[in-house]
Amino acid sequence: MSSENSPTRIRILKAAWELLETNPGVAARMSDIAKKAGVSRQALYLHFPNRTELFIATTKYQDEMFGVQDMLSKSRAATTGHERLDAFIEAWGNYIPKIFGVAKTLMVMQATDEDAARAWGERMQDMREGCAAAVAALDRDGALNLDPEGATDLLWTLLSIPTWEHLTQLCGWPQERYIATIKRLALGGLTTPPHAPNAA
């Protein structure tokens, strides 16, 4: 396998990113991506043996370019569960608009394209792990009013990209209103009010 940072690999990732972002729902073929990147199909397959790996690598390349680790640093450094939940919602909620173009394409494609479905499934599993970490911090503090699995399910759903799309794109909510509302819903749905007993 060639270098992770080789110029050819980066060109391929940039080409895949552009094609996925600008052609919602269109199943980008390996030949299309190779042509866009200006490389042979043989060179493309040397770096990425299949579309699943290429699509997954493209989403991770977005994370690298947008500095997602820095975005999540405040959440990871939080000392309380409430702080971690607040910071995680802030980070992920404000990250969605940056990746929405590629995400939308993978979401549309997943019903009929196995490679897209696998790539999207991995992306959503990564995000669920972030939700689970925030929930674990609340549970550690004794602030959780649901079982951890159920709380993770709820937070994962609240922070889903379709929810963001419906509220901001279809309903016209400003981003600030979306973030504030999701925070309020998550806090009310996941946590125990001060001095109240935990839910059974």
XYZ file of N, CA, C and O in Angstrom:
800
model
N 0.849 -1.192 0.000
C 0.000 0.000 0.000
C 0.880 1.237 0.000
O 1.865 1.309 0.704
N 0.510 2.225 -0.803
C 1.305 3.436 -0.932
C 1.118 4.348 0.262
O 0.256 4.148 1.103
N 1.951 5.367 0.313
C 1.955 6.276 1.455
C 0.596 6.930 1.666
O -0.081 7.310 0.717
N 0.240 7.078 2.943
C -1.028 7.716 3.284
C -1.072 9.167 2.834
O -2.143 9.721 2.635
N 0.090 9.799 2.713
C 0.138 11.220 2.373
C 0.702 11.479 0.980
O 1.147 12.583 0.685
N 0.697 10.469 0.135
C 1.245 10.660 -1.201
C 0.382 11.642 -1.981
O -0.844 11.704 -1.794
N 0.992 12.419 -2.882
C 0.222 13.376 -3.694
C -0.892 12.723 -4.493
O -1.978 13.294 -4.636
N -0.627 11.521 -5.001
C -1.653 10.833 -5.788
C -2.858 10.487 -4.924
O -4.009 10.676 -5.325
N -2.598 9.965 -3.737
C -3.698 9.611 -2.839
C -4.525 10.837 -2.483
O -5.764 10.775 -2.466
N -3.866 11.949 -2.205
C -4.581 13.181 -1.855
C -5.424 13.658 -3.034
O -6.577 14.092 -2.848
N -4.893 13.559 -4.251
C -5.676 13.960 -5.431
C -6.930 13.107 -5.573
O -8.005 13.605 -5.918
N -6.777 11.822 -5.308
C -7.924 10.923 -5.395
C -8.987 11.293 -4.364
O -10.179 11.347 -4.664
N -8.554 11.547 -3.139
C -9.496 11.909 -2.081
C -10.206 13.219 -2.395
O -11.419 13.348 -2.186
N -9.468 14.180 -2.905
C -10.088 15.459 -3.268
C -11.097 15.287 -4.394
O -12.175 15.905 -4.395
N -10.761 14.428 -5.363
C -11.670 14.172 -6.479
C -12.939 13.482 -5.996
O -14.061 13.838 -6.403
N -12.789 12.481 -5.126
C -13.960 11.778 -4.595
C -14.831 12.742 -3.796
O -16.071 12.734 -3.922
N -14.208 13.572 -2.985
C -14.932 14.564 -2.188
C -15.756 15.462 -3.097
O -16.960 15.671 -2.878
N -15.139 15.995 -4.143
C -15.838 16.923 -5.033
C -16.993 16.248 -5.760
O -18.090 16.810 -5.874
N -16.761 15.035 -6.251
C -17.827 14.334 -6.966
C -18.994 13.991 -6.043
O -20.159 14.123 -6.430
N -18.698 13.545 -4.841
C -19.768 13.212 -3.897
C -20.536 14.452 -3.469
O -21.760 14.421 -3.299
N -19.842 15.553 -3.309
C -20.472 16.782 -2.814
C -21.311 17.483 -3.882
O -22.327 18.105 -3.563
N -20.896 17.377 -5.113
C -21.570 18.137 -6.177
C -22.585 17.324 -6.965
O -23.279 17.880 -7.812
N -22.691 16.032 -6.689
C -23.639 15.175 -7.409
C -24.477 14.362 -6.436
O -24.329 13.142 -6.346
N -25.336 15.014 -5.657
C -26.114 14.307 -4.636
C -26.874 13.114 -5.215
O -27.595 13.234 -6.203
N -26.673 11.963 -4.592
C -27.398 10.774 -4.982
C -26.830 10.034 -6.171
O -27.310 8.958 -6.522
N -25.805 10.601 -6.800
C -25.213 9.939 -7.959
C -24.100 9.012 -7.495
O -23.192 9.430 -6.769
N -24.176 7.770 -7.915
C -23.193 6.777 -7.500
C -21.868 6.998 -8.229
O -21.688 6.548 -9.361
N -20.978 7.734 -7.605
C -19.675 8.018 -8.208
C -18.925 6.720 -8.463
O -18.669 5.952 -7.544
N -18.587 6.477 -9.707
C -17.868 5.260 -10.075
C -16.370 5.462 -9.894
O -15.873 6.588 -9.921
N -15.666 4.357 -9.736
C -14.212 4.443 -9.611
C -13.607 5.085 -10.852
O -12.664 5.867 -10.770
N -14.160 4.778 -12.020
C -13.644 5.368 -13.251
C -13.855 6.877 -13.277
O -12.996 7.628 -13.751
N -14.992 7.346 -12.745
C -15.257 8.785 -12.681
C -14.254 9.474 -11.758
O -13.758 10.567 -12.059
N -13.993 8.837 -10.627
C -13.073 9.414 -9.650
C -11.650 9.434 -10.202
O -10.929 10.427 -10.046
N -11.250 8.366 -10.873
C -9.915 8.314 -11.474
C -9.754 9.416 -12.508
O -8.726 10.118 -12.545
N -10.777 9.605 -13.333
C -10.722 10.649 -14.364
C -10.629 12.030 -13.720
O -9.835 12.875 -14.145
N -11.445 12.256 -12.700
C -11.437 13.550 -12.018
C -10.078 13.818 -11.380
O -9.593 14.961 -11.367
N -9.452 12.785 -10.832
C -8.161 12.933 -10.160
C -6.994 12.978 -11.136
O -5.864 13.299 -10.739
N -7.248 12.625 -12.390
C -6.179 12.606 -13.380
C -5.207 11.456 -13.183
O -4.009 11.587 -13.437
N -5.737 10.306 -12.743
C -4.902 9.116 -12.546
C -5.533 7.940 -13.285
O -6.713 7.968 -13.626
N -4.745 6.922 -13.508
C -5.278 5.720 -14.140
C -6.096 4.927 -13.131
O -5.945 5.087 -11.911
N -6.971 4.060 -13.641
C -7.739 3.212 -12.731
C -6.807 2.290 -11.961
O -7.067 1.983 -10.797
N -5.722 1.864 -12.600
C -4.759 1.012 -11.904
C -4.159 1.744 -10.715
O -4.041 1.181 -9.617
N -3.798 3.022 -10.912
C -3.238 3.811 -9.813
C -4.269 3.999 -8.708
O -3.949 3.938 -7.513
N -5.526 4.209 -9.105
C -6.592 4.379 -8.117
C -6.721 3.133 -7.248
O -6.781 3.217 -6.015
N -6.730 1.961 -7.885
C -6.904 0.721 -7.134
C -5.681 0.355 -6.294
O -5.806 -0.402 -5.330
N -4.531 0.900 -6.634
C -3.358 0.685 -5.788
C -3.539 1.369 -4.436
O -3.061 0.895 -3.408
N -4.218 2.487 -4.440
C -4.454 3.237 -3.202
C -5.719 2.770 -2.489
O -5.759 2.711 -1.254
N -6.763 2.473 -3.275
C -8.054 2.096 -2.693
C -8.602 0.898 -3.465
O -9.079 1.049 -4.591
N -8.540 -0.295 -2.885
C -8.956 -1.501 -3.597
C -10.446 -1.581 -3.907
O -10.857 -2.369 -4.759
N -11.257 -0.773 -3.234
C -12.695 -0.776 -3.516
C -13.315 0.566 -3.126
O -12.686 1.377 -2.440
N -14.543 0.783 -3.542
C -15.218 2.054 -3.296
C -15.515 2.261 -1.817
O -15.513 3.396 -1.326
N -15.812 1.169 -1.090
C -16.082 1.311 0.336
C -14.903 1.988 1.032
O -15.082 2.969 1.771
N -13.703 1.455 0.804
C -12.519 2.037 1.446
C -12.288 3.472 0.998
O -11.881 4.333 1.791
N -12.551 3.755 -0.272
C -12.369 5.117 -0.773
C -13.367 6.073 -0.138
O -13.002 7.178 0.287
N -14.621 5.674 -0.038
C -15.629 6.550 0.569
C -15.334 6.788 2.048
O -15.473 7.905 2.557
N -14.939 5.728 2.755
C -14.588 5.888 4.173
C -13.396 6.824 4.308
O -13.380 7.733 5.157
N -12.385 6.623 3.470
C -11.194 7.480 3.521
C -11.546 8.922 3.207
O -10.954 9.855 3.771
N -12.515 9.135 2.332
C -12.925 10.500 1.989
C -13.544 11.200 3.191
O -13.260 12.371 3.465
N -14.392 10.496 3.939
C -14.993 11.121 5.122
C -13.922 11.418 6.179
O -13.981 12.442 6.861
N -12.936 10.525 6.288
C -11.865 10.760 7.262
C -10.947 11.897 6.790
O -10.397 12.645 7.626
N -10.793 12.039 5.491
C -10.015 13.154 4.950
C -10.726 14.473 5.253
O -10.077 15.477 5.594
N -12.044 14.489 5.160
C -12.798 15.679 5.561
C -12.518 16.015 7.021
O -12.295 17.185 7.365
N -12.554 15.000 7.877
C -12.280 15.224 9.298
C -10.912 15.872 9.487
O -10.743 16.797 10.291
N -9.935 15.362 8.748
C -8.577 15.901 8.861
C -8.516 17.346 8.384
O -7.934 18.209 9.039
N -9.124 17.619 7.244
C -9.065 18.963 6.665
C -9.822 19.981 7.514
O -9.421 21.137 7.606
N -10.902 19.567 8.120
C -11.702 20.476 8.935
C -11.244 20.525 10.396
O -11.790 21.294 11.187
N -10.255 19.704 10.750
C -9.730 19.722 12.111
C -10.709 19.229 13.153
O -10.875 19.848 14.205
N -11.355 18.084 12.881
C -12.394 17.610 13.778
C -11.848 17.271 15.164
O -12.554 17.417 16.174
N -10.602 16.819 15.253
C -10.038 16.501 16.563
C -9.955 17.743 17.447
O -10.214 17.695 18.651
N -9.580 18.863 16.847
C -9.561 20.122 17.597
C -10.963 20.531 18.016
O -11.178 21.047 19.117
N -11.937 20.309 17.130
C -13.322 20.649 17.454
C -13.820 19.875 18.669
O -14.598 20.387 19.470
N -13.366 18.629 18.784
C -13.837 17.766 19.868
C -13.012 17.894 21.150
O -13.358 17.302 22.165
N -11.937 18.677 21.111
C -11.034 18.742 22.260
C -11.725 19.296 23.505
O -11.473 18.825 24.620
N -12.600 20.271 23.341
C -13.292 20.846 24.499
C -14.195 19.811 25.159
O -14.256 19.714 26.387
N -14.876 19.027 24.331
C -15.745 17.984 24.874
C -14.927 16.947 25.633
O -15.286 16.539 26.742
N -13.824 16.531 25.058
C -13.005 15.497 25.679
C -12.321 15.973 26.949
O -12.000 15.173 27.824
N -12.088 17.279 27.046
C -11.425 17.829 28.235
C -12.405 18.229 29.330
O -11.991 18.632 30.421
N -13.707 18.114 29.055
C -14.719 18.539 30.027
C -14.591 17.730 31.321
O -14.289 16.545 31.296
N -14.841 18.399 32.431
C -14.697 17.742 33.730
C -16.026 17.234 34.297
O -16.033 16.485 35.263
N -17.136 17.636 33.697
C -18.439 17.147 34.142
C -19.216 16.613 32.940
O -18.944 16.976 31.786
N -20.201 15.783 33.221
C -21.022 15.227 32.161
C -21.807 16.291 31.423
O -21.943 16.241 30.195
N -22.345 17.253 32.160
C -23.109 18.327 31.523
C -22.221 19.132 30.573
O -22.646 19.493 29.470
N -21.005 19.419 31.003
C -20.084 20.168 30.146
C -19.729 19.368 28.904
O -19.641 19.920 27.802
N -19.541 18.075 29.077
C -19.186 17.239 27.926
C -20.344 17.165 26.933
O -20.141 17.255 25.718
N -21.544 16.996 27.440
C -22.720 16.948 26.563
C -22.857 18.249 25.785
O -23.044 18.246 24.562
N -22.761 19.367 26.481
C -22.900 20.675 25.848
C -21.845 20.877 24.770
O -22.149 21.299 23.642
N -20.605 20.550 25.084
C -19.499 20.756 24.132
C -19.602 19.801 22.953
O -19.267 20.180 21.816
N -20.061 18.575 23.180
C -20.184 17.617 22.085
C -21.271 18.048 21.110
O -21.090 17.987 19.885
N -22.403 18.487 21.635
C -23.483 18.969 20.767
C -23.010 20.175 19.964
O -23.278 20.279 18.755
N -22.309 21.070 20.612
C -21.777 22.260 19.935
C -20.832 21.853 18.796
O -20.937 22.363 17.671
N -19.932 20.920 19.083
C -18.940 20.515 18.086
C -19.588 19.785 16.915
O -19.380 20.148 15.747
N -20.361 18.744 17.215
C -20.948 17.960 16.125
C -22.007 18.757 15.366
O -22.057 18.735 14.125
N -22.851 19.466 16.099
C -23.917 20.232 15.450
C -23.377 21.268 14.477
O -23.963 21.499 13.407
N -22.255 21.880 14.819
C -21.663 22.881 13.933
C -20.751 22.265 12.875
O -20.309 22.962 11.958
N -20.491 20.966 13.008
C -19.702 20.262 11.993
C -20.583 19.790 10.840
O -20.137 19.698 9.693
N -21.844 19.514 11.141
C -22.752 18.979 10.117
C -22.788 19.843 8.851
O -22.684 19.299 7.740
N -22.923 21.186 8.961
C -22.982 21.967 7.716
C -21.737 21.819 6.847
O -21.831 21.935 5.621
N -20.601 21.556 7.453
C -19.357 21.424 6.691
C -19.326 20.152 5.847
O -18.760 20.125 4.753
N -19.915 19.078 6.365
C -19.839 17.782 5.687
C -21.151 17.390 5.020
O -21.258 16.300 4.459
N -22.130 18.280 5.043
C -23.472 17.901 4.606
C -23.512 17.445 3.149
O -24.243 16.513 2.810
N -22.757 18.080 2.277
C -22.800 17.706 0.870
C -22.456 16.245 0.650
O -23.203 15.502 -0.003
N -21.331 15.804 1.180
C -20.914 14.404 1.045
C -21.863 13.493 1.828
O -22.256 12.423 1.345
N -22.247 13.926 3.021
C -23.135 13.105 3.844
C -24.467 12.858 3.148
O -24.987 11.736 3.148
N -25.031 13.893 2.549
C -26.312 13.759 1.866
C -26.224 12.744 0.736
O -27.106 11.904 0.563
N -25.145 12.804 -0.022
C -24.977 11.864 -1.119
C -24.896 10.428 -0.614
O -25.549 9.522 -1.151
N -24.104 10.199 0.433
C -23.989 8.847 0.978
C -25.318 8.372 1.555
O -25.676 7.194 1.414
N -26.067 9.280 2.188
C -27.368 8.905 2.734
C -28.326 8.475 1.632
O -29.047 7.485 1.760
N -28.349 9.237 0.538
C -29.238 8.911 -0.573
C -28.810 7.609 -1.244
O -29.640 6.758 -1.579
N -27.507 7.437 -1.409
C -26.980 6.274 -2.122
C -27.103 4.973 -1.340
O -27.147 3.890 -1.926
N -27.139 5.069 0.006
C -27.011 3.852 0.806
C -28.120 2.832 0.550
O -27.917 1.625 0.731
N -29.288 3.290 0.111
C -30.393 2.364 -0.118
C -30.130 1.418 -1.286
O -30.629 0.290 -1.313
N -29.326 1.864 -2.236
C -29.101 1.056 -3.436
C -27.630 0.779 -3.720
O -27.307 0.096 -4.687
N -26.742 1.314 -2.889
C -25.305 1.191 -3.142
C -24.625 0.652 -1.894
O -24.540 1.332 -0.870
N -24.146 -0.580 -1.975
C -23.573 -1.248 -0.803
C -22.325 -0.533 -0.289
O -22.109 -0.451 0.921
N -21.499 -0.013 -1.189
C -20.283 0.687 -0.767
C -20.631 1.943 0.021
O -20.023 2.241 1.058
N -21.598 2.695 -0.481
C -22.032 3.898 0.222
C -22.635 3.545 1.577
O -22.406 4.234 2.576
N -23.422 2.468 1.613
C -24.054 2.049 2.868
C -23.008 1.695 3.913
O -23.137 2.057 5.089
N -21.954 0.989 3.508
C -20.907 0.615 4.460
C -20.152 1.846 4.959
O -19.852 1.964 6.149
N -19.842 2.750 4.033
C -19.123 3.964 4.419
C -19.965 4.813 5.357
O -19.476 5.330 6.372
N -21.248 4.941 5.052
C -22.132 5.746 5.890
C -22.332 5.082 7.254
O -22.372 5.754 8.286
N -22.430 3.760 7.253
C -22.581 3.051 8.518
C -21.391 3.270 9.434
O -21.562 3.463 10.644
N -20.184 3.258 8.875
C -19.002 3.493 9.701
C -18.984 4.922 10.231
O -18.653 5.160 11.390
N -19.335 5.870 9.375
C -19.383 7.274 9.807
C -20.355 7.455 10.960
O -20.051 8.114 11.952
N -21.525 6.862 10.870
C -22.529 7.017 11.916
C -22.151 6.254 13.181
O -22.494 6.668 14.292
N -21.425 5.152 13.036
C -20.954 4.430 14.216
C -19.919 5.253 14.974
O -19.922 5.286 16.206
N -19.052 5.944 14.229
C -18.080 6.832 14.875
C -18.793 7.926 15.663
O -18.404 8.250 16.791
N -19.840 8.491 15.061
C -20.576 9.552 15.748
C -21.313 9.006 16.972
O -21.375 9.658 18.024
N -21.837 7.793 16.853
C -22.518 7.183 17.994
C -21.560 6.991 19.166
O -21.957 7.154 20.330
N -20.312 6.649 18.872
C -19.333 6.490 19.943
C -19.116 7.806 20.685
O -18.920 7.811 21.907
N -19.167 8.914 19.954
C -19.076 10.218 20.618
C -20.273 10.465 21.522
O -20.135 10.988 22.636
N -21.458 10.088 21.051
C -22.664 10.208 21.869
C -22.544 9.346 23.123
O -22.893 9.776 24.233
N -22.039 8.126 22.950
C -21.903 7.203 24.081
C -20.933 7.751 25.122
O -21.138 7.578 26.334
N -19.874 8.428 24.675
C -18.904 8.998 25.615
C -19.539 10.120 26.429
O -19.296 10.237 27.639
N -20.355 10.939 25.782
C -21.046 12.009 26.512
C -22.024 11.428 27.519
O -22.129 11.898 28.666
N -22.737 10.388 27.114
C -23.688 9.726 28.012
C -22.958 9.079 29.184
O -23.414 9.162 30.340
N -21.811 8.462 28.921
C -21.041 7.826 29.995
C -20.596 8.848 31.032
O -20.563 8.559 32.237
N -20.257 10.056 30.573
C -19.847 11.101 31.509
C -21.018 11.529 32.387
O -20.859 11.774 33.589
N -22.203 11.621 31.805
C -23.395 11.942 32.600
C -23.699 10.827 33.595
O -24.046 11.089 34.759
N -23.565 9.588 33.153
C -23.829 8.439 34.017
C -22.849 8.416 35.187
O -23.226 8.139 36.335
N -21.587 8.726 34.893
C -20.552 8.774 35.936
C -20.907 9.792 37.012
O -20.672 9.578 38.211
N -21.515 10.904 36.583
C -21.886 11.968 37.523
C -23.215 11.705 38.221
O -23.650 12.516 39.049
N -23.881 10.615 37.866
C -25.191 10.334 38.443
C -26.275 11.252 37.924
O -27.306 11.447 38.580
N -26.071 11.816 36.741
C -27.003 12.804 36.200
C -27.897 12.225 35.105
O -28.714 12.949 34.537
N -27.763 10.938 34.806
C -28.501 10.335 33.703
C -29.857 9.834 34.186
O -29.956 9.210 35.237
N -30.916 10.113 33.403
C -32.238 9.640 33.813
C -32.770 8.519 32.931
O -33.922 8.137 33.034
N -31.912 7.990 32.054
C -32.234 6.836 31.221
C -31.121 5.809 31.356
O -30.046 6.127 31.859
N -31.376 4.601 30.901
C -30.270 3.645 30.837
C -29.286 4.132 29.779
O -29.676 4.808 28.813
N -27.996 3.855 29.925
C -26.998 4.386 28.992
C -27.268 4.061 27.526
O -27.079 4.910 26.659
N -27.728 2.850 27.248
C -27.993 2.476 25.858
C -29.133 3.309 25.281
O -29.050 3.836 24.158
N -30.195 3.452 26.057
C -31.330 4.245 25.596
C -30.972 5.713 25.455
O -31.415 6.387 24.510
N -30.172 6.211 26.385
C -29.744 7.608 26.315
C -28.880 7.855 25.086
O -28.990 8.880 24.410
N -28.011 6.890 24.781
C -27.177 7.007 23.582
C -28.032 6.990 22.328
O -27.813 7.778 21.389
N -29.027 6.115 22.298
C -29.949 6.066 21.161
C -30.616 7.429 20.953
O -30.721 7.913 19.816
N -31.083 8.023 22.048
C -31.802 9.284 21.959
C -30.890 10.416 21.482
O -31.252 11.187 20.582
N -29.706 10.508 22.058
C -28.785 11.571 21.666
C -28.355 11.398 20.217
O -28.264 12.371 19.457
N -28.090 10.168 19.822
C -27.689 9.851 18.438
C -28.770 10.289 17.456
O -28.485 10.827 16.385
N -30.028 10.089 17.847
C -31.150 10.483 16.988
C -31.308 11.991 16.939
O -31.512 12.575 15.864
N -31.200 12.644 18.080
C -31.310 14.105 18.112
C -30.250 14.771 17.235
O -30.507 15.797 16.594
N -29.052 14.170 17.212
C -27.934 14.751 16.475
C -27.778 14.182 15.065
O -26.773 14.446 14.410
N -28.771 13.440 14.597
C -28.671 12.861 13.254
C -28.688 13.962 12.195
O -29.288 15.030 12.376
N -28.037 13.681 11.096
C -27.984 14.663 10.011
C -29.364 14.912 9.409
O -29.695 16.065 9.085
N -30.232 13.897 9.247
C -31.582 14.206 8.777
C -32.335 15.183 9.680
O -33.106 16.014 9.186
N -32.137 15.090 10.997
C -32.789 16.046 11.897
C -32.283 17.461 11.628
O -33.071 18.412 11.545
N -30.967 17.599 11.483
C -30.396 18.914 11.145
C -30.958 19.417 9.821
O -31.345 20.588 9.700
N -31.034 18.526 8.835
C -31.525 18.922 7.512
C -32.976 19.394 7.588
O -33.334 20.429 7.008
N -33.810 18.653 8.284
C -35.219 19.035 8.384
C -35.383 20.407 9.037
O -36.155 21.244 8.556
N -34.669 20.622 10.119
C -34.854 21.873 10.861
C -34.230 23.079 10.163
O -34.831 24.143 10.091
N -33.015 22.916 9.647
C -32.321 24.082 9.072
C -32.608 24.284 7.593
O -32.722 25.426 7.130
N -32.726 23.192 6.841
C -32.925 23.324 5.401
C -34.392 23.387 5.009
O -34.770 24.168 4.135
N -35.220 22.567 5.629
C -36.635 22.539 5.274
C -37.470 23.533 6.073
O -38.373 24.166 5.525
N -37.152 23.662 7.366
C -37.924 24.578 8.220
C -37.293 25.962 8.319
O -37.918 26.890 8.842
N -36.070 26.096 7.848
C -35.435 27.409 7.814
C -34.885 27.913 9.126
O -34.658 29.118 9.288
N -34.636 27.007 10.074
C -34.086 27.450 11.356
C -32.659 27.959 11.170
O -31.853 27.320 10.482
N -32.297 29.061 11.820
C -30.886 29.461 11.857
C -30.080 28.419 12.629
O -30.603 27.734 13.514
N -28.802 28.304 12.301
C -27.939 27.336 12.964
C -27.916 27.532 14.474
O -27.926 26.571 15.241
N -27.921 28.786 14.912
C -27.866 29.075 16.347
C -29.102 28.532 17.069
O -29.009 28.005 18.183
N -30.262 28.657 16.423
C -31.487 28.136 17.036
C -31.446 26.615 17.097
O -31.863 26.012 18.092
N -30.937 25.989 16.034
C -30.820 24.531 16.021
C -29.954 24.050 17.181
O -30.346 23.155 17.936
N -28.776 24.635 17.339
C -27.856 24.210 18.401
C -28.497 24.398 19.772
O -28.480 23.491 20.615
N -29.082 25.573 20.003
C -29.677 25.864 21.313
C -30.820 24.904 21.624
O -30.961 24.432 22.764
N -31.634 24.589 20.628
C -32.782 23.711 20.849
C -32.346 22.273 21.105
O -32.883 21.604 22.000
N -31.385 21.796 20.335
C -30.894 20.426 20.556
C -30.268 20.305 21.943
O -30.464 19.295 22.638
N -29.538 21.317 22.357
C -28.965 21.288 23.703
C -30.066 21.194 24.752
O -29.978 20.411 25.706
N -31.097 21.992 24.581
C -32.186 22.012 25.562
C -32.932 20.673 25.580
O -33.248 20.132 26.657
N -33.193 20.122 24.403
C -33.884 18.834 24.335
C -33.042 17.710 24.923
O -33.557 16.837 25.628
N -31.759 17.721 24.620
C -30.874 16.678 25.146
C -30.763 16.766 26.663
O -30.833 15.749 27.367
N -30.610 17.979 27.162
C -30.503 18.173 28.610
C -31.771 17.704 29.310
O -31.721 16.998 30.324
N -32.926 18.089 28.749
C -34.196 17.708 29.366
C -34.498 16.224 29.232
O -35.096 15.621 30.129
N -34.078 15.614 28.118
C -34.403 14.218 27.883
C -33.463 13.219 28.508
O -33.862 12.083 28.798
N -32.220 13.666 28.736
C -31.215 12.719 29.214
C -30.875 12.858 30.686
O -30.406 11.897 31.301
N -31.042 14.035 31.236
C -30.537 14.278 32.569
C -31.612 14.450 33.620
O -32.757 14.834 33.320
N -31.264 14.179 34.823
C -32.158 14.309 35.962
C -32.116 15.751 36.461
O -31.024 16.300 36.658
N -33.274 16.389 36.647
C -33.253 17.750 37.184
C -32.557 17.784 38.533
O -32.543 16.793 39.277
N -31.916 18.904 38.880
C -31.223 18.978 40.170
C -32.126 18.607 41.339
O -33.302 19.018 41.393
N -31.588 17.774 42.207
C -32.260 17.368 43.432
C -33.441 16.427 43.200
O -34.147 16.101 44.136
N -33.664 15.995 41.972
C -34.740 15.047 41.702
C -34.161 13.634 41.699
O -33.018 13.426 41.314
N -34.936 12.648 42.111
C -34.422 11.261 42.090
C -34.285 10.772 40.664
O -34.996 11.218 39.766
N -33.378 9.824 40.460
C -33.221 9.213 39.142
C -34.497 8.466 38.754
O -35.187 7.900 39.599
N -34.783 8.475 37.462
C -35.945 7.741 36.973
C -35.718 6.239 37.142
O -34.602 5.754 37.029
N -36.766 5.543 37.393
C -36.662 4.085 37.589
C -36.397 3.409 36.250
O -36.856 3.880 35.246
